[in-house]
Amino acid sequence: MTPAELTELLAPHGLSAVESRRIFAHHVQHGRRHWDVKHMAKVKLARAAELLDTPTLEVVDRRRDPADNFMKYLFKLADGALVEAVRIPIFDDKYTLCLSSQAGCPLDCVFCATGRLGFTRNLETWEIVEQLRIVRDEADRPIRGVVFMGMGEPFLNYDNVIRAARIFADPSGGAISGRAITISTSGVVPAIRRFTDERHPYRLAISLTAATRARRRSLMPAAEKTWPIEELIDAAREHAAVTRQRVTLEYVAIAGVNCGADDAAALVELLRGIPVRINLIDVNDATGRFTPPSDAERRAFIDALQPLGAPIVRRYSGGKDVNAACGMLAATG
Ligand code: SAH
Ligand code: SF4
């Protein structure tokens, strides 16, 4: 629950907004381990404890990649479903956490291990928040950022993802700056429009990965079929206009598939006039079906995109040795 929702629940039981917020803060800090909230009457605390269910997730496995210190967590949900989160080191002093919003994913992007799993269900708000709480509890540095880039399509679980983001951004909750929370979507156009209309502080990233309908359909069939690229680009343009910021487009680069001269030309045409930032991600694929572009292929692609005048940033996608990198989350260890 957000502080406002908790206040509403506890008010009829005689707890003030300040007391509810204290319980909220305490819970996000300590989980269900103990209920000794300072400066609160025992009887009120007992009442709140009776009313509130405070479940947690089971940590089944933790794997650290010694090469880059990325750490993958495997969680088991109450119904047995498995999800993963990845702790990403930022310099030497903090972490960003990559979280799951669904168990599996209903979309079928051909390059993604989560997509190959199929879909189990949406995560509840608390199941998203608890991933952060557990990881933070045992981390040696603070968690200053959250990215919804783990398992699942966050915009097909919109309400729970936004509520979790609110809890992360709350000063007495996760105390993470709203600008340091990024939601990545494969292009759920109605949800992008809603997100734009609601004026959230969180950042949006859109997984584009192809410049034409045909190519996108071959790589992200379900997404492209449901939300065609033209509509997606319209929604991206509107988001940039309303936020007055460059909209981030993620592009999973696959050798011989989507980073040729024709792809670059189509992308320049498609994005003309839209302020964008391109986030280029080398494909990771443990099956060996897809391979990342060579340095020369990538260089030529980036050069051919220069007419856009857009920043093009390569994403370091770490934790490959423990299958923690982008597109590798399959809850199989
Ligand atoms: N479902 C959302 C968020 C999770 S995926 C989305 O698709 O945007 C997070 C990012 O990883 C997306 O940009 C996605 O395109 C990218 N990704 C998926 N599979 C990948 C792979 N095999 N290699 C590299 N990046 C991948
Ligand atoms: Fe789902 Fe994103 Fe993977 Fe596509 S890339 S299958 S939307 S998790």
mmCIF file of C-alpha atoms and ligand atoms in Angstrom:
data_model
loop_
_atom_site.group_PDB
_atom_site.id
_atom_site.type_symbol
_atom_site.label_atom_id
_atom_site.label_comp_id
_atom_site.label_asym_id
_atom_site.label_seq_id
_atom_site.Cartn_x
_atom_site.Cartn_y
_atom_site.Cartn_z
ATOM 1 C CA MET A 1 0.000 0.000 0.000
ATOM 2 C CA THR A 2 0.966 3.583 -0.531
ATOM 3 C CA PRO A 3 0.962 5.809 2.596
ATOM 4 C CA ALA A 4 -2.360 7.326 1.489
ATOM 5 C CA GLU A 5 -3.982 3.888 1.149
ATOM 6 C CA LEU A 6 -2.619 2.770 4.511
ATOM 7 C CA THR A 7 -3.903 5.931 6.189
ATOM 8 C CA GLU A 8 -7.365 5.277 4.790
ATOM 9 C CA LEU A 9 -7.310 1.707 6.057
ATOM 10 C CA LEU A 10 -6.112 2.572 9.549
ATOM 11 C CA ALA A 11 -8.026 5.813 10.179
ATOM 12 C CA PRO A 12 -11.264 4.063 11.285
ATOM 13 C CA HIS A 13 -9.147 2.227 13.875
ATOM 14 C CA GLY A 14 -7.945 5.423 15.471
ATOM 15 C CA LEU A 15 -4.541 5.773 13.807
ATOM 16 C CA SER A 16 -3.591 9.198 12.522
ATOM 17 C CA ALA A 17 -1.968 9.890 9.156
ATOM 18 C CA VAL A 18 1.379 10.424 10.913
ATOM 19 C CA GLU A 19 1.081 7.086 12.709
ATOM 20 C CA SER A 20 0.147 5.306 9.478
ATOM 21 C CA ARG A 21 3.136 6.827 7.726
ATOM 22 C CA ARG A 22 5.380 5.659 10.560
ATOM 23 C CA ILE A 23 4.120 2.116 10.143
ATOM 24 C CA PHE A 24 4.607 2.388 6.386
ATOM 25 C CA ALA A 25 8.195 3.639 6.777
ATOM 26 C CA HIS A 26 8.998 0.998 9.351
ATOM 27 C CA HIS A 27 7.641 -1.761 7.178
ATOM 28 C CA VAL A 28 9.502 -0.684 4.045
ATOM 29 C CA GLN A 29 12.677 -0.482 6.160
ATOM 30 C CA HIS A 30 12.346 -3.694 8.118
ATOM 31 C CA GLY A 31 9.676 -5.866 6.515
ATOM 32 C CA ARG A 32 7.793 -8.133 8.832
ATOM 33 C CA ARG A 33 10.699 -8.910 11.097
ATOM 34 C CA HIS A 34 9.506 -6.805 13.974
ATOM 35 C CA TRP A 35 6.827 -4.329 14.875
ATOM 36 C CA ASP A 36 8.522 -2.135 17.475
ATOM 37 C CA VAL A 37 7.682 1.159 15.804
ATOM 38 C CA LYS A 38 9.008 3.953 18.007
ATOM 39 C CA HIS A 39 6.721 6.521 19.636
ATOM 40 C CA MET A 40 3.567 4.512 19.102
ATOM 41 C CA ALA A 41 1.093 3.117 21.572
ATOM 42 C CA LYS A 42 1.378 -0.673 21.838
ATOM 43 C CA VAL A 43 -2.364 -1.079 21.509
ATOM 44 C CA LYS A 44 -2.461 0.813 18.212
ATOM 45 C CA LEU A 45 0.436 -1.200 16.866
ATOM 46 C CA ALA A 46 -1.254 -4.422 17.830
ATOM 47 C CA ARG A 47 -4.401 -3.310 16.022
ATOM 48 C CA ALA A 48 -2.409 -2.447 12.876
ATOM 49 C CA ALA A 49 -0.522 -5.752 13.022
ATOM 50 C CA GLU A 50 -3.862 -7.563 13.194
ATOM 51 C CA LEU A 51 -5.201 -5.734 10.154
ATOM 52 C CA LEU A 52 -2.134 -5.959 7.974
ATOM 53 C CA ASP A 53 -0.918 -8.987 6.150
ATOM 54 C CA THR A 54 2.874 -8.737 5.741
ATOM 55 C CA PRO A 55 3.999 -11.625 3.590
ATOM 56 C CA THR A 56 7.462 -11.993 2.092
ATOM 57 C CA LEU A 57 9.181 -13.825 -0.752
ATOM 58 C CA GLU A 58 11.455 -16.795 -0.396
ATOM 59 C CA VAL A 59 14.990 -16.283 -1.714
ATOM 60 C CA VAL A 60 15.828 -19.515 -3.511
ATOM 61 C CA ASP A 61 19.188 -18.540 -4.931
ATOM 62 C CA ARG A 62 21.712 -15.719 -5.203
ATOM 63 C CA ARG A 63 24.420 -15.741 -7.828
ATOM 64 C CA ARG A 64 27.144 -13.156 -8.166
ATOM 65 C CA ASP A 65 29.141 -12.750 -11.348
ATOM 66 C CA PRO A 66 32.707 -12.292 -10.085
ATOM 67 C CA ALA A 67 33.696 -10.561 -13.335
ATOM 68 C CA ASP A 68 31.521 -7.498 -12.779
ATOM 69 C CA ASN A 69 29.811 -7.957 -9.402
ATOM 70 C CA PHE A 70 26.297 -8.179 -10.888
ATOM 71 C CA MET A 71 24.162 -10.310 -8.570
ATOM 72 C CA LYS A 72 21.082 -12.234 -9.551
ATOM 73 C CA TYR A 73 18.355 -13.204 -7.074
ATOM 74 C CA LEU A 74 15.861 -15.977 -7.641
ATOM 75 C CA PHE A 75 12.622 -15.601 -5.659
ATOM 76 C CA LYS A 76 9.824 -18.093 -5.125
ATOM 77 C CA LEU A 77 6.294 -16.725 -4.835
ATOM 78 C CA ALA A 78 3.670 -18.277 -2.568
ATOM 79 C CA ASP A 79 2.129 -20.227 -5.480
ATOM 80 C CA GLY A 80 5.506 -21.586 -6.547
ATOM 81 C CA ALA A 81 6.072 -19.183 -9.464
ATOM 82 C CA LEU A 82 9.673 -18.022 -9.827
ATOM 83 C CA VAL A 83 10.927 -14.521 -10.618
ATOM 84 C CA GLU A 84 14.339 -12.901 -10.716
ATOM 85 C CA ALA A 85 15.886 -9.540 -9.862
ATOM 86 C CA VAL A 86 19.381 -8.273 -10.630
ATOM 87 C CA ARG A 87 21.491 -6.035 -8.395
ATOM 88 C CA ILE A 88 23.585 -3.812 -10.634
ATOM 89 C CA PRO A 89 26.644 -2.039 -9.206
ATOM 90 C CA ILE A 90 26.990 1.636 -10.137
ATOM 91 C CA PHE A 91 30.597 2.752 -9.698
ATOM 92 C CA ASP A 92 31.792 1.623 -6.269
ATOM 93 C CA ASP A 93 29.217 3.272 -4.131
ATOM 94 C CA LYS A 94 25.656 2.293 -5.000
ATOM 95 C CA TYR A 95 23.353 -0.161 -6.726
ATOM 96 C CA THR A 96 20.477 -0.030 -9.157
ATOM 97 C CA LEU A 97 17.977 -2.842 -8.978
ATOM 98 C CA CYS A 98 16.441 -4.473 -12.021
ATOM 99 C CA LEU A 99 13.027 -5.843 -11.005
ATOM 100 C CA SER A 100 10.423 -8.217 -12.381
ATOM 101 C CA SER A 101 6.819 -7.112 -12.847
ATOM 102 C CA GLN A 102 5.367 -10.436 -14.035
ATOM 103 C CA ALA A 103 6.181 -14.124 -13.663
ATOM 104 C CA GLY A 104 7.128 -14.930 -17.263
ATOM 105 C CA CYS A 105 5.828 -12.670 -20.019
ATOM 106 C CA PRO A 106 2.789 -12.910 -22.302
ATOM 107 C CA LEU A 107 4.716 -11.392 -25.207
ATOM 108 C CA ASP A 108 6.941 -13.457 -27.437
ATOM 109 C CA CYS A 109 9.936 -11.399 -28.509
ATOM 110 C CA VAL A 110 12.004 -14.041 -30.252
ATOM 111 C CA PHE A 111 15.338 -12.969 -28.742
ATOM 112 C CA CYS A 112 14.191 -12.981 -25.103
ATOM 113 C CA ALA A 113 14.506 -15.913 -22.688
ATOM 114 C CA THR A 114 11.641 -14.577 -20.537
ATOM 115 C CA GLY A 115 9.352 -14.530 -23.581
ATOM 116 C CA ARG A 116 10.185 -18.172 -24.286
ATOM 117 C CA LEU A 117 9.007 -19.084 -20.779
ATOM 118 C CA GLY A 118 5.407 -18.100 -21.401
ATOM 119 C CA PHE A 119 3.241 -16.221 -18.947
ATOM 120 C CA THR A 120 2.269 -17.252 -15.432
ATOM 121 C CA ARG A 121 0.777 -14.134 -13.849
ATOM 122 C CA ASN A 122 1.072 -10.502 -12.865
ATOM 123 C CA LEU A 123 2.948 -9.726 -9.673
ATOM 124 C CA GLU A 124 1.117 -7.979 -6.850
ATOM 125 C CA THR A 125 2.407 -4.606 -5.712
ATOM 126 C CA TRP A 126 3.927 -6.130 -2.578
ATOM 127 C CA GLU A 127 5.708 -8.827 -4.593
ATOM 128 C CA ILE A 128 7.442 -6.081 -6.567
ATOM 129 C CA VAL A 129 8.257 -3.987 -3.487
ATOM 130 C CA GLU A 130 9.483 -7.013 -1.563
ATOM 131 C CA GLN A 131 12.138 -7.745 -4.226
ATOM 132 C CA LEU A 132 13.682 -4.366 -3.435
ATOM 133 C CA ARG A 133 13.251 -4.684 0.315
ATOM 134 C CA ILE A 134 14.957 -8.044 0.495
ATOM 135 C CA VAL A 135 17.878 -7.076 -1.754
ATOM 136 C CA ARG A 136 18.349 -3.786 0.059
ATOM 137 C CA ASP A 137 18.261 -5.472 3.430
ATOM 138 C CA GLU A 138 21.428 -7.413 2.681
ATOM 139 C CA ALA A 139 23.207 -4.945 0.406
ATOM 140 C CA ASP A 140 26.509 -3.357 1.421
ATOM 141 C CA ARG A 141 25.682 -0.118 -0.425
ATOM 142 C CA PRO A 142 22.485 1.872 -0.897
ATOM 143 C CA ILE A 143 20.080 1.182 -3.749
ATOM 144 C CA ARG A 144 19.574 4.469 -5.543
ATOM 145 C CA GLY A 145 17.817 3.374 -8.697
ATOM 146 C CA VAL A 146 15.198 0.940 -9.951
ATOM 147 C CA VAL A 147 14.651 -0.306 -13.492
ATOM 148 C CA PHE A 148 11.574 -2.313 -14.466
ATOM 149 C CA MET A 149 13.581 -4.364 -16.942
ATOM 150 C CA GLY A 150 13.442 -7.790 -15.349
ATOM 151 C CA MET A 151 10.899 -10.449 -16.211
ATOM 152 C CA GLY A 152 7.626 -9.374 -17.745
ATOM 153 C CA GLU A 153 6.011 -6.444 -19.479
ATOM 154 C CA PRO A 154 5.455 -3.753 -16.810
ATOM 155 C CA PHE A 155 2.775 -1.926 -18.788
ATOM 156 C CA LEU A 156 0.612 -5.064 -18.848
ATOM 157 C CA ASN A 157 0.634 -4.808 -15.036
ATOM 158 C CA TYR A 158 0.270 -1.045 -14.999
ATOM 159 C CA ASP A 159 -1.483 -0.374 -11.685
ATOM 160 C CA ASN A 160 0.775 -2.564 -9.574
ATOM 161 C CA VAL A 161 3.930 -1.235 -11.238
ATOM 162 C CA ILE A 162 2.920 2.394 -10.709
ATOM 163 C CA ARG A 163 1.959 1.724 -7.091
ATOM 164 C CA ALA A 164 5.308 0.040 -6.499
ATOM 165 C CA ALA A 165 7.083 3.004 -8.123
ATOM 166 C CA ARG A 166 5.172 5.364 -5.789
ATOM 167 C CA ILE A 167 6.327 3.351 -2.784
ATOM 168 C CA PHE A 168 9.930 3.363 -4.041
ATOM 169 C CA ALA A 169 9.845 7.113 -4.622
ATOM 170 C CA ASP A 170 8.211 7.967 -1.295
ATOM 171 C CA PRO A 171 10.678 9.683 1.074
ATOM 172 C CA SER A 172 9.588 7.407 3.932
ATOM 173 C CA GLY A 173 9.499 4.361 1.637
ATOM 174 C CA GLY A 174 12.293 3.471 -0.776
ATOM 175 C CA ALA A 175 13.510 7.112 -0.809
ATOM 176 C CA ILE A 176 14.623 6.650 -4.418
ATOM 177 C CA SER A 177 14.386 9.690 -6.673
ATOM 178 C CA GLY A 178 11.504 9.379 -9.157
ATOM 179 C CA ARG A 179 13.976 10.294 -11.901
ATOM 180 C CA ALA A 180 16.017 7.237 -10.971
ATOM 181 C CA ILE A 181 13.092 4.875 -11.605
ATOM 182 C CA THR A 182 12.798 3.671 -15.215
ATOM 183 C CA ILE A 183 9.966 1.643 -16.680
ATOM 184 C CA SER A 184 10.782 -0.227 -19.888
ATOM 185 C CA THR A 185 7.957 -1.260 -22.193
ATOM 186 C CA SER A 186 7.892 -3.275 -25.370
ATOM 187 C CA GLY A 187 5.369 -0.756 -26.665
ATOM 188 C CA VAL A 188 1.962 -1.065 -24.965
ATOM 189 C CA VAL A 189 0.607 2.057 -26.647
ATOM 190 C CA PRO A 190 -2.530 2.711 -24.525
ATOM 191 C CA ALA A 191 -0.444 2.404 -21.340
ATOM 192 C CA ILE A 192 2.257 4.713 -22.741
ATOM 193 C CA ARG A 193 -0.430 7.309 -23.458
ATOM 194 C CA ARG A 194 -1.905 6.900 -19.987
ATOM 195 C CA PHE A 195 1.546 7.186 -18.419
ATOM 196 C CA THR A 196 2.180 10.383 -20.394
ATOM 197 C CA ASP A 197 -1.210 11.847 -19.376
ATOM 198 C CA GLU A 198 -0.630 11.059 -15.702
ATOM 199 C CA ARG A 199 2.638 13.059 -15.656
ATOM 200 C CA HIS A 200 4.685 10.713 -13.481
ATOM 201 C CA PRO A 201 8.251 11.611 -12.515
ATOM 202 C CA TYR A 202 9.475 8.130 -13.541
ATOM 203 C CA ARG A 203 11.388 7.676 -16.771
ATOM 204 C CA LEU A 204 10.072 5.763 -19.721
ATOM 205 C CA ALA A 205 12.104 3.540 -22.044
ATOM 206 C CA ILE A 206 10.546 2.015 -25.152
ATOM 207 C CA SER A 207 11.933 -1.170 -26.701
ATOM 208 C CA LEU A 208 11.877 -0.448 -30.419
ATOM 209 C CA THR A 209 14.486 -2.892 -31.808
ATOM 210 C CA ALA A 210 13.331 -2.534 -35.438
ATOM 211 C CA ALA A 211 12.524 0.332 -37.759
ATOM 212 C CA THR A 212 9.884 -1.209 -39.977
ATOM 213 C CA ARG A 213 6.679 -3.089 -39.430
ATOM 214 C CA ALA A 214 7.964 -6.234 -41.127
ATOM 215 C CA ARG A 215 11.213 -6.411 -39.187
ATOM 216 C CA ARG A 216 9.578 -5.617 -35.897
ATOM 217 C CA ARG A 217 6.956 -8.244 -36.548
ATOM 218 C CA SER A 218 9.636 -10.853 -37.105
ATOM 219 C CA LEU A 219 11.383 -9.948 -33.830
ATOM 220 C CA MET A 220 8.564 -8.833 -31.521
ATOM 221 C CA PRO A 221 5.507 -10.489 -33.114
ATOM 222 C CA ALA A 222 2.893 -10.039 -30.390
ATOM 223 C CA ALA A 223 3.886 -6.475 -29.567
ATOM 224 C CA GLU A 224 3.944 -5.367 -33.205
ATOM 225 C CA LYS A 225 0.691 -7.109 -34.048
ATOM 226 C CA THR A 226 -1.166 -5.460 -31.188
ATOM 227 C CA TRP A 227 0.483 -2.017 -31.214
ATOM 228 C CA PRO A 228 1.847 -1.230 -34.696
ATOM 229 C CA ILE A 229 5.047 0.728 -34.959
ATOM 230 C CA GLU A 230 3.407 3.894 -36.380
ATOM 231 C CA GLU A 231 1.137 4.170 -33.322
ATOM 232 C CA LEU A 232 4.064 3.448 -31.060
ATOM 233 C CA ILE A 233 6.110 6.220 -32.630
ATOM 234 C CA ASP A 234 3.168 8.631 -32.276
ATOM 235 C CA ALA A 235 2.944 7.791 -28.570
ATOM 236 C CA ALA A 236 6.721 8.258 -28.201
ATOM 237 C CA ARG A 237 6.548 11.644 -29.957
ATOM 238 C CA GLU A 238 3.753 12.751 -27.649
ATOM 239 C CA HIS A 239 5.664 11.600 -24.579
ATOM 240 C CA ALA A 240 8.714 13.611 -25.617
ATOM 241 C CA ALA A 241 6.556 16.679 -26.301
ATOM 242 C CA VAL A 242 4.733 16.536 -22.958
ATOM 243 C CA THR A 243 7.813 15.819 -20.827
ATOM 244 C CA ARG A 244 10.016 18.112 -22.952
ATOM 245 C CA GLN A 245 12.683 15.452 -22.772
ATOM 246 C CA ARG A 246 14.258 13.027 -25.159
ATOM 247 C CA VAL A 247 12.405 9.756 -25.134
ATOM 248 C CA THR A 248 14.626 6.713 -24.641
ATOM 249 C CA LEU A 249 14.394 4.008 -27.290
ATOM 250 C CA GLU A 250 16.035 0.674 -26.573
ATOM 251 C CA TYR A 251 17.376 -1.210 -29.548
ATOM 252 C CA VAL A 252 18.545 -4.797 -29.162
ATOM 253 C CA ALA A 253 21.263 -5.130 -31.793
ATOM 254 C CA ILE A 254 21.464 -8.494 -33.574
ATOM 255 C CA ALA A 255 24.165 -9.272 -36.135
ATOM 256 C CA GLY A 256 22.875 -9.599 -39.673
ATOM 257 C CA VAL A 257 19.291 -8.951 -38.560
ATOM 258 C CA ASN A 258 18.569 -5.339 -37.585
ATOM 259 C CA CYS A 259 21.723 -3.228 -37.780
ATOM 260 C CA GLY A 260 22.406 -2.952 -41.489
ATOM 261 C CA ALA A 261 22.482 0.164 -43.648
ATOM 262 C CA ASP A 262 18.814 -0.324 -44.603
ATOM 263 C CA ASP A 263 17.829 -0.526 -40.929
ATOM 264 C CA ALA A 264 19.713 2.667 -40.130
ATOM 265 C CA ALA A 265 18.131 4.501 -43.066
ATOM 266 C CA ALA A 266 14.639 3.352 -42.052
ATOM 267 C CA LEU A 267 15.299 4.405 -38.455
ATOM 268 C CA VAL A 268 16.447 7.870 -39.499
ATOM 269 C CA GLU A 269 13.273 8.228 -41.575
ATOM 270 C CA LEU A 270 11.018 6.903 -38.800
ATOM 271 C CA LEU A 271 12.443 9.106 -36.046
ATOM 272 C CA ARG A 272 12.975 12.311 -37.976
ATOM 273 C CA GLY A 273 12.023 15.306 -35.843
ATOM 274 C CA ILE A 274 11.493 13.347 -32.605
ATOM 275 C CA PRO A 275 13.906 14.071 -29.750
ATOM 276 C CA VAL A 276 15.187 10.608 -28.859
ATOM 277 C CA ARG A 277 18.039 8.935 -27.043
ATOM 278 C CA ILE A 278 19.008 5.544 -28.415
ATOM 279 C CA ASN A 279 20.064 2.849 -26.032
ATOM 280 C CA LEU A 280 21.886 0.174 -27.993
ATOM 281 C CA ILE A 281 21.971 -3.252 -26.310
ATOM 282 C CA ASP A 282 24.039 -6.109 -27.725
ATOM 283 C CA VAL A 283 21.826 -9.157 -27.873
ATOM 284 C CA ASN A 284 22.546 -11.859 -25.291
ATOM 285 C CA ASP A 285 21.506 -15.317 -26.232
ATOM 286 C CA ALA A 286 22.638 -18.424 -24.414
ATOM 287 C CA THR A 287 21.124 -20.604 -27.165
ATOM 288 C CA GLY A 288 23.508 -19.147 -29.751
ATOM 289 C CA ARG A 289 20.726 -18.407 -32.241
ATOM 290 C CA PHE A 290 21.333 -14.655 -32.129
ATOM 291 C CA THR A 291 24.723 -12.993 -31.966
ATOM 292 C CA PRO A 292 25.673 -9.377 -31.305
ATOM 293 C CA PRO A 293 27.051 -7.253 -34.150
ATOM 294 C CA SER A 294 30.797 -7.093 -34.682
ATOM 295 C CA ASP A 295 32.527 -3.848 -33.724
ATOM 296 C CA ALA A 296 32.630 -2.878 -37.409
ATOM 297 C CA GLU A 297 28.923 -3.609 -37.960
ATOM 298 C CA ARG A 298 27.942 -1.677 -34.845
ATOM 299 C CA ARG A 299 30.222 1.240 -35.741
ATOM 300 C CA ALA A 300 28.736 1.490 -39.240
ATOM 301 C CA PHE A 301 25.198 1.374 -37.790
ATOM 302 C CA ILE A 302 25.945 4.121 -35.281
ATOM 303 C CA ASP A 303 27.603 6.243 -37.977
ATOM 304 C CA ALA A 304 24.600 5.857 -40.251
ATOM 305 C CA LEU A 305 22.319 7.082 -37.431
ATOM 306 C CA GLN A 306 24.227 10.356 -37.024
ATOM 307 C CA PRO A 307 21.753 12.380 -39.161
ATOM 308 C CA LEU A 308 19.309 11.974 -36.248
ATOM 309 C CA GLY A 309 21.535 14.123 -34.049
ATOM 310 C CA ALA A 310 20.505 11.876 -31.141
ATOM 311 C CA PRO A 311 22.705 10.622 -28.327
ATOM 312 C CA ILE A 312 23.419 6.931 -28.875
ATOM 313 C CA VAL A 313 24.448 5.147 -25.715
ATOM 314 C CA ARG A 314 25.562 1.547 -25.504
ATOM 315 C CA ARG A 315 24.221 -0.359 -22.538
ATOM 316 C CA TYR A 316 26.594 -2.489 -20.559
ATOM 317 C CA SER A 317 24.551 -5.560 -19.843
ATOM 318 C CA GLY A 318 26.381 -7.421 -17.107
ATOM 319 C CA GLY A 319 26.124 -10.671 -15.238
ATOM 320 C CA LYS A 320 26.388 -12.827 -18.358
ATOM 321 C CA ASP A 321 28.138 -15.660 -16.510
ATOM 322 C CA VAL A 322 25.162 -16.080 -14.202
ATOM 323 C CA ASN A 323 22.537 -15.464 -16.913
ATOM 324 C CA ALA A 324 21.663 -12.118 -15.359
ATOM 325 C CA ALA A 325 22.133 -9.959 -18.457
ATOM 326 C CA CYS A 326 19.314 -8.334 -20.469
ATOM 327 C CA GLY A 327 17.084 -10.918 -22.053
ATOM 328 C CA MET A 328 18.517 -13.857 -20.110
ATOM 329 C CA LEU A 329 16.107 -14.021 -17.174
ATOM 330 C CA ALA A 330 14.396 -17.384 -17.317
ATOM 331 C CA ALA A 331 14.234 -18.320 -13.619
ATOM 332 C CA THR A 332 16.276 -21.402 -14.248
ATOM 333 C CA GLY A 333 19.384 -20.468 -12.263
HETATM 334 N N1 SAH B 1 9.254 -6.229 -21.198
HETATM 335 C C1 SAH B 1 9.933 -4.998 -21.147
HETATM 336 C C2 SAH B 1 10.956 -4.928 -20.039
HETATM 337 C C3 SAH B 1 11.849 -6.145 -19.847
HETATM 338 S S1 SAH B 1 13.057 -6.447 -21.067
HETATM 339 C C4 SAH B 1 10.567 -4.668 -22.469
HETATM 340 O O1 SAH B 1 10.633 -5.556 -23.318
HETATM 341 O O2 SAH B 1 10.949 -3.520 -22.669
HETATM 342 C C5 SAH B 1 14.253 -5.141 -20.811
HETATM 343 C C6 SAH B 1 15.088 -4.847 -22.046
HETATM 344 O O3 SAH B 1 15.881 -5.974 -22.419
HETATM 345 C C7 SAH B 1 14.232 -4.503 -23.277
HETATM 346 O O4 SAH B 1 14.715 -3.361 -23.910
HETATM 347 C C8 SAH B 1 14.418 -5.716 -24.168
HETATM 348 O O5 SAH B 1 14.271 -5.384 -25.529
HETATM 349 C C9 SAH B 1 15.824 -6.129 -23.814
HETATM 350 N N2 SAH B 1 16.121 -7.516 -24.181
HETATM 351 C C10 SAH B 1 15.262 -8.548 -24.250
HETATM 352 N N3 SAH B 1 15.898 -9.668 -24.646
HETATM 353 C C11 SAH B 1 17.189 -9.336 -24.837
HETATM 354 C C12 SAH B 1 18.359 -10.058 -25.237
HETATM 355 N N4 SAH B 1 18.300 -11.342 -25.523
HETATM 356 N N5 SAH B 1 19.534 -9.396 -25.296
HETATM 357 C C13 SAH B 1 19.607 -8.080 -24.991
HETATM 358 N N6 SAH B 1 18.546 -7.347 -24.603
HETATM 359 C C14 SAH B 1 17.337 -7.960 -24.536
HETATM 360 FE FE1 SF4 B 2 8.481 -9.776 -22.615
HETATM 361 FE FE2 SF4 B 2 10.208 -7.696 -22.718
HETATM 362 FE FE3 SF4 B 2 11.048 -10.238 -23.095
HETATM 363 FE FE4 SF4 B 2 9.549 -9.073 -24.954
HETATM 364 S S1 SF4 B 2 11.617 -8.450 -24.300
HETATM 365 S S2 SF4 B 2 9.278 -11.169 -24.191
HETATM 366 S S3 SF4 B 2 8.156 -7.845 -23.710
HETATM 367 S S4 SF4 B 2 10.203 -9.390 -21.212
#
